[in-house]
XYZ file of C-alpha atoms in Angstrom:
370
model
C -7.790 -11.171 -25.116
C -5.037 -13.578 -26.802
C -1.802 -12.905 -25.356
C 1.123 -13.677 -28.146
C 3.803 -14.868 -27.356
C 6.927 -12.933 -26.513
C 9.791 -13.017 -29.069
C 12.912 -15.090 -28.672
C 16.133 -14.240 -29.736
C 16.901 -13.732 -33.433
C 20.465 -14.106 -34.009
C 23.638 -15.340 -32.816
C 24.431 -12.062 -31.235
C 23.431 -10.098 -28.542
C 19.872 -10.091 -28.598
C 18.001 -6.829 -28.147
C 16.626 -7.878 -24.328
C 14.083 -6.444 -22.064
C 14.898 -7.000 -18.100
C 11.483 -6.229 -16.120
C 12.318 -6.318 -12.356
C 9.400 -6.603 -10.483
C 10.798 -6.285 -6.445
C 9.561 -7.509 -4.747
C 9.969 -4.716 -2.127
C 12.215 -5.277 0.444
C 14.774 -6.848 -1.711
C 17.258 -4.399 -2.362
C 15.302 -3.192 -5.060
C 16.004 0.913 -4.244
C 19.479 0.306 -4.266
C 19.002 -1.052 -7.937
C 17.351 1.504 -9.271
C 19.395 4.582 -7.760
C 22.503 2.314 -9.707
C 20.131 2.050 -12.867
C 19.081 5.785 -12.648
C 23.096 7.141 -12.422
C 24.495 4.580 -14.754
C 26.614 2.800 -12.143
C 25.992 -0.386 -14.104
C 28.218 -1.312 -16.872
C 27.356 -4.237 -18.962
C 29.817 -5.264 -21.744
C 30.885 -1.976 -21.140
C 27.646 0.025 -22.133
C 25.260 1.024 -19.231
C 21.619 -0.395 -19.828
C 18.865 2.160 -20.379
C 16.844 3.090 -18.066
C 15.462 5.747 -18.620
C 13.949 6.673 -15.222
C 14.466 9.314 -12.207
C 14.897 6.855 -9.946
C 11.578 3.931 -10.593
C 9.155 3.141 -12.926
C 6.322 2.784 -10.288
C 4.372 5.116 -12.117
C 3.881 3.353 -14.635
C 2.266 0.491 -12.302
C -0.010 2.862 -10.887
C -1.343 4.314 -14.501
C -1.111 0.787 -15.712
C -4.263 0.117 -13.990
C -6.143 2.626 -16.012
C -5.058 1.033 -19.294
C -6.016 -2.386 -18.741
C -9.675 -2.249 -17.063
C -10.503 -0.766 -20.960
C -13.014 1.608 -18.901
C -13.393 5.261 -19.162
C -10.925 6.116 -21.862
C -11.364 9.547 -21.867
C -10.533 9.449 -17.888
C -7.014 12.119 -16.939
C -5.361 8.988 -15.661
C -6.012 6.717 -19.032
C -4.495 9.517 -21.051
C -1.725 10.501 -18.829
C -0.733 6.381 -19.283
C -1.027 6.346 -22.778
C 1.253 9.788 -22.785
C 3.809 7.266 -20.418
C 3.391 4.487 -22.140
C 4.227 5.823 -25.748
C 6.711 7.866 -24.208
C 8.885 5.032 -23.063
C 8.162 3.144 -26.378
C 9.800 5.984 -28.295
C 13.027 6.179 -25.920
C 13.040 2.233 -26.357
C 12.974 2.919 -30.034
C 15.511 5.763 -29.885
C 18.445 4.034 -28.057
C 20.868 1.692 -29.495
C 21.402 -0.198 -26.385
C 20.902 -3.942 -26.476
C 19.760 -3.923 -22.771
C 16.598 -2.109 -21.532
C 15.459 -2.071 -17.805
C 12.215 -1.489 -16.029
C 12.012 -1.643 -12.098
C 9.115 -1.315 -10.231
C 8.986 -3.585 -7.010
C 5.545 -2.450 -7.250
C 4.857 -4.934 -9.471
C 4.730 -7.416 -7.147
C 1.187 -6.540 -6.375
C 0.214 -6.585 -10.064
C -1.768 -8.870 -12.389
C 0.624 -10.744 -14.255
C -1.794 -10.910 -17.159
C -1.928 -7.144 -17.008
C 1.494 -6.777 -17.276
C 1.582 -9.100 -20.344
C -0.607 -7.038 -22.024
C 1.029 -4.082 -21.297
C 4.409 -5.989 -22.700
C 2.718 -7.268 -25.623
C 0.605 -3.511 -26.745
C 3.634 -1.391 -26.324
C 7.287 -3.152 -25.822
C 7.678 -6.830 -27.045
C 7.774 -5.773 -30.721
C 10.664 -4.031 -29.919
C 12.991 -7.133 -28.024
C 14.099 -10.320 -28.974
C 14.127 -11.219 -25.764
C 11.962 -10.128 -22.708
C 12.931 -11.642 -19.401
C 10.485 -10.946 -15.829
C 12.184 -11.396 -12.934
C 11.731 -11.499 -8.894
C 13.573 -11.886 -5.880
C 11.920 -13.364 -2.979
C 12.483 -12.699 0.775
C 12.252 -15.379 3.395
C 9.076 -14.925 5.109
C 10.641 -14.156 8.622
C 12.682 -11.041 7.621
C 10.216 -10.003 5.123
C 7.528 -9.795 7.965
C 9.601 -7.719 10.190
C 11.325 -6.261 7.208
C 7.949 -4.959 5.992
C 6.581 -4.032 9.483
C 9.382 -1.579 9.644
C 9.087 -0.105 6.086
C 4.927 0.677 6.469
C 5.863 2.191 10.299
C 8.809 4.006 8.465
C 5.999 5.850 5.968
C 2.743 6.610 8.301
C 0.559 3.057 7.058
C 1.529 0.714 10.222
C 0.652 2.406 13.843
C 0.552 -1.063 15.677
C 3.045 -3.461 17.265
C 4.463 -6.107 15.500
C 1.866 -8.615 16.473
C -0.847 -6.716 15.267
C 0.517 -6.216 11.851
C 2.095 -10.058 11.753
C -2.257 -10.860 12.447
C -3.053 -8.467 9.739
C -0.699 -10.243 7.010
C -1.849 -13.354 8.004
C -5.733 -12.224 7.112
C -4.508 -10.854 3.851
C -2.214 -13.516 2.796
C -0.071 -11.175 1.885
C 3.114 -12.666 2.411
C 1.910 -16.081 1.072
C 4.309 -16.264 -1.821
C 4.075 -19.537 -3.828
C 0.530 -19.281 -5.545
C 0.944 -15.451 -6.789
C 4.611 -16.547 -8.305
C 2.550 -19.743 -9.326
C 0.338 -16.978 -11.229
C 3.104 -15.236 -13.103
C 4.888 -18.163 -14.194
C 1.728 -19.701 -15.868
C 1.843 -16.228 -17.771
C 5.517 -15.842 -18.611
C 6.819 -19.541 -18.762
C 10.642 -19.933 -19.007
C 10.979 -16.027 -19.088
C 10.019 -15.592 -15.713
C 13.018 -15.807 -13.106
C 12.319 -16.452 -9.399
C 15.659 -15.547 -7.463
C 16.450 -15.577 -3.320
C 16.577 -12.610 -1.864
C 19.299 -14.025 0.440
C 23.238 -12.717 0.111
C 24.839 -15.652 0.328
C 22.362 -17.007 -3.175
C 23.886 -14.077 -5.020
C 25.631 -14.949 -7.974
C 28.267 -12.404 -8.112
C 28.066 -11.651 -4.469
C 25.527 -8.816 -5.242
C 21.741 -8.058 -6.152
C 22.979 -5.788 -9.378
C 25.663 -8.799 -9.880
C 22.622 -11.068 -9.154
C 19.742 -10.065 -11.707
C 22.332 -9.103 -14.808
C 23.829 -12.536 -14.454
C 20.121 -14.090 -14.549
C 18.736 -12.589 -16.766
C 21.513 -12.504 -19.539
C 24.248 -14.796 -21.210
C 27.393 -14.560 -19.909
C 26.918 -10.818 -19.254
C 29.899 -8.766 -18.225
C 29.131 -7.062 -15.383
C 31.044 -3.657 -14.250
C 29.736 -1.842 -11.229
C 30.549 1.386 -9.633
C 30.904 1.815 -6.138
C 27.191 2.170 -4.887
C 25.848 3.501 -1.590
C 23.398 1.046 0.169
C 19.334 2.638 0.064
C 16.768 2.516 1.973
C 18.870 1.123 4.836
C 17.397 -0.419 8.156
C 16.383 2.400 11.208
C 17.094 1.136 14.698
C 14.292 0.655 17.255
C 14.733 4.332 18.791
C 14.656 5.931 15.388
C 11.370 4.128 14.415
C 9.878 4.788 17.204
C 10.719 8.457 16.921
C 9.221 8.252 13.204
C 6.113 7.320 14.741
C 6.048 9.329 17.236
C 5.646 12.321 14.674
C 3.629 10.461 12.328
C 1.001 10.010 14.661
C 1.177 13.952 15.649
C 0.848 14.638 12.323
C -1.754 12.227 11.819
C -4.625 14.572 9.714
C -2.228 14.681 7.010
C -2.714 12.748 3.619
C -1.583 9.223 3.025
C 0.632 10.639 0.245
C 1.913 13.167 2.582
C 2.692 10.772 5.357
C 4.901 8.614 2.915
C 6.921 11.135 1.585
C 7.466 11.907 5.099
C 8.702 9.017 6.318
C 11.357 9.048 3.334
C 12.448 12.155 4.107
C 12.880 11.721 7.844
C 14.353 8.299 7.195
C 16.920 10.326 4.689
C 17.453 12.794 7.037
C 18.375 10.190 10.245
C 21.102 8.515 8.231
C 22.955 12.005 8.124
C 23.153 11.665 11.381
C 26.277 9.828 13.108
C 24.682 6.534 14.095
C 24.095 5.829 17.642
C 26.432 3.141 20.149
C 23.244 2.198 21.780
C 20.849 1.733 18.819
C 18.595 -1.543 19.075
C 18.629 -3.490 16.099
C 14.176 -4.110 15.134
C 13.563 -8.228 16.282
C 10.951 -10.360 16.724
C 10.478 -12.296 19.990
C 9.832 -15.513 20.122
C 6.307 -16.397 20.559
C 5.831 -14.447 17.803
C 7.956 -16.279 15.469
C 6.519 -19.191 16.416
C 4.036 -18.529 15.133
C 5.172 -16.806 12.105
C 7.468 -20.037 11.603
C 4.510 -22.317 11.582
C 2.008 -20.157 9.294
C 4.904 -19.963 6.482
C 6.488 -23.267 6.841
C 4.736 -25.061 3.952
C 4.549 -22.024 1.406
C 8.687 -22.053 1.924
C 8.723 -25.649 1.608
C 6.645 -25.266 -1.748
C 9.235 -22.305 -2.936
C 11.961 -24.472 -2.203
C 10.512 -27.656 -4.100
C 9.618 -25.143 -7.076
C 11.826 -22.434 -7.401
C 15.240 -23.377 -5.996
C 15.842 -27.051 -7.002
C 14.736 -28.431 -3.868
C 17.323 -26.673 -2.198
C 15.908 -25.736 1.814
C 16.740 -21.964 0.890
C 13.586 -20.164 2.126
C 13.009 -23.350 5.541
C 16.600 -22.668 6.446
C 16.073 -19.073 6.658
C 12.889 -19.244 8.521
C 14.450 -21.427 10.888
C 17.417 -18.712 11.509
C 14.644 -16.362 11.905
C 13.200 -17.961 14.687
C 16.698 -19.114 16.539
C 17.840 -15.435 16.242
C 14.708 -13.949 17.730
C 14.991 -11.929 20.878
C 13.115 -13.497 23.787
C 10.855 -11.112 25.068
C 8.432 -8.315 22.715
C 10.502 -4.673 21.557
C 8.622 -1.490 23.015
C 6.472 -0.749 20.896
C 6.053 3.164 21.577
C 8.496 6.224 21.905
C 6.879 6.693 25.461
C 8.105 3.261 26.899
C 11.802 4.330 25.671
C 12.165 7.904 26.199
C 12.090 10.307 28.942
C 9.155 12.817 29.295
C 11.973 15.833 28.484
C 12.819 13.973 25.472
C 8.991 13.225 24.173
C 8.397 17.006 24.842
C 10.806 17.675 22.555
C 9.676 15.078 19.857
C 6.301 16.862 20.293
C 7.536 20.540 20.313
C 9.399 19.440 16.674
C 5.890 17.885 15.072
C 3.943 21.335 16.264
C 6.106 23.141 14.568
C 6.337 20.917 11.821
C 2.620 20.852 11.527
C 2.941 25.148 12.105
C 4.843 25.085 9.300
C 2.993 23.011 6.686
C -0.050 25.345 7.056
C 2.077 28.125 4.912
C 1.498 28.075 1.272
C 2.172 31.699 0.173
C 3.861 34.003 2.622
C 7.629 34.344 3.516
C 8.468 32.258 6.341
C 9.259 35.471 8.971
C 5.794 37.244 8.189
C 3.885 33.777 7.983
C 5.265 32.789 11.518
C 4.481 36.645 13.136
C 1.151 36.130 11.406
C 0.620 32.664 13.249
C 2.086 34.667 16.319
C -0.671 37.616 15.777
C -3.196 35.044 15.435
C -2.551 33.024 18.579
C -2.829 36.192 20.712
């Protein structure tokens, strides 16, 4: 299929722009959205539209129906088309100049694919349609990432095992997927550090507005930080239950981990808690398998400037010499792992109820046992 060729701005005034943030993830990009979704954001004193709960990482997943051009008549190739119209119509509706998508699970999408997508339902609609990405040094983005899949139920390994299995994968091999979308979106795809100091602004939501737009002005309510880091005790508790609760469904094991993550930063936050590192002879090796893909993003994304080889250098000079414990048992007493295990059977007890009242369900389960 031809791909056109998105529309540039029309007049001298504020052209009607489309902003498609694509993560990646672990980039602040939760703390964007939950600004996005409560119209925190101010820009030339008008919030941007949205238009989402909290992301549009549905429409990534459906987007994958749509674009194979297989089985039409399929529930998930209607239920896009139902999304995708859907969002075309509230773009339609609204007067605002300034439209937002956010998915940082884009970042794992064809770009082509997304073009299309842009081109069938949106691009008509904008003078102006602007993809962009923040990238985090490789270091912090392994452990970063490490963290996040423990944190939902995907990662039961140490951080060796998971640092081999992104090395197999690529995954965190930057410069020839960004390669990919530029060749698709040209000058209208932005590549921006995910480092705080880079920020123009001083912020993320300062950040992408002020990339993205012409001398944009920028008002932003006081917003809570998401997703925030757990410490090494708290992960390993995570994990801990995870792996009790390990018969459960992928989907059910990352809503999980959200949950318990929301649910530990209610809690006062601990003198003794161990901030997640990587030793040393891991980031070594980490160092040397991303060194020349954050040379390349330097050379081709930030002017030449050592952004991402500085930061993989601090990675390694601030790792802690010797591996983290990996598992709750090698940091908590046997009383205390009782107790983690006494919480995930009744956790589990609990999650076998679909119908009765709690009291008679439970005396039920009680009948049963005897």
């Amino acid at each position: 299929m031809q791909l056109s060729v998105l529309h540039e701005a029309t007049s001298k005034s504020q052209p009607r722009t489309l902003i498609i943030h694509i993560g990646h993830h672990k980039t602040g990009s939760t703390s964007v959205q939950h600004a996005l979704a409560l119209e925190q954001v101010k820009i030339n004193g008008i919030a941007p539209f949205y238009g989402a709960a909290l992301t549009h990482n549905h429409l990534v997943r459906h987007g994958k129906e749509i674009v194979k051009e297989t089985n039409k008549a399929s529930v998930g190739h209607q239920y896009f088309l139902e999304l995708a119209n859907g969002m075309r119509q509230n773009f339609a509706n609204t007067d605002n100049r300034i439209c937002v998508i956010s998915a940082e699970d884009f970042e794992h999408f064809s770009p082509s694919h997304l073009r299309k997508l842009v081109n069938t339902y949106f691009a008509t609609m904008f003078d102006v349609v602007k993809v962009i990405c923040y990238v985090r040094p490789h270091l912090q983005r392994t452990v970063s990432s490490f963290t996040e899949t423990t944190k939902i139920g995907a990662c039961t390994d140490d951080m060796e095992t998971y640092f081999q299995q992104c090395t197999e994968s690529g995954i965190f091999l930057f410069a020839p997927d960004l390669a990919k979308w530029r060749k698709v979106f040209g000058d209208n795809f932005i590549v921006r550090p995910s480092i705080r100091s880079e920020m123009q602004g001083g912020s993320l939501i300062n950040d992408l507005f002020m990339s993205t737009l012409d001398a944009p002005q920028i008002a932003v309510a006081e917003v809570d930080n998401q997703n925030e880091s757990l410490s090494l005790e708290d992960l390993l508790r995570v994990k801990f239950l995870h792996k009790q609760l390990r018969k459960r469904t992928r989907g059910f094991h990352h809503a999980y981990g959200w949950t318990l993550m929301r649910l530990t930063e209610k809690l006062p936050k601990s003198r003794t808690a161990t901030k997640i590192q990587m030793h040393r002879s891991l980031a070594e090796r980490v160092h040397a398998f991303y060194l020349e893909d954050a040379r390349e993003l330097d050379a081709t994304y930030f002017g030449g400037s050592p952004l991402m080889q500085t930061a993989l250098q601090e990675g390694l000079d601030n790792a802690c010499e010797t591996a983290q414990p990996s598992t709750a048992q090698q940091v908590f007493t046997k009383s205390e792992i009782r107790s983690l295990r006494l919480a995930a059977l009744m956790i589990n007890e609990l999650l076998m109820n679909e119908e009765q009242r709690w009291p008679e369900f439970l005396h039920q389960r009680r009948l049963d046992a005897m």
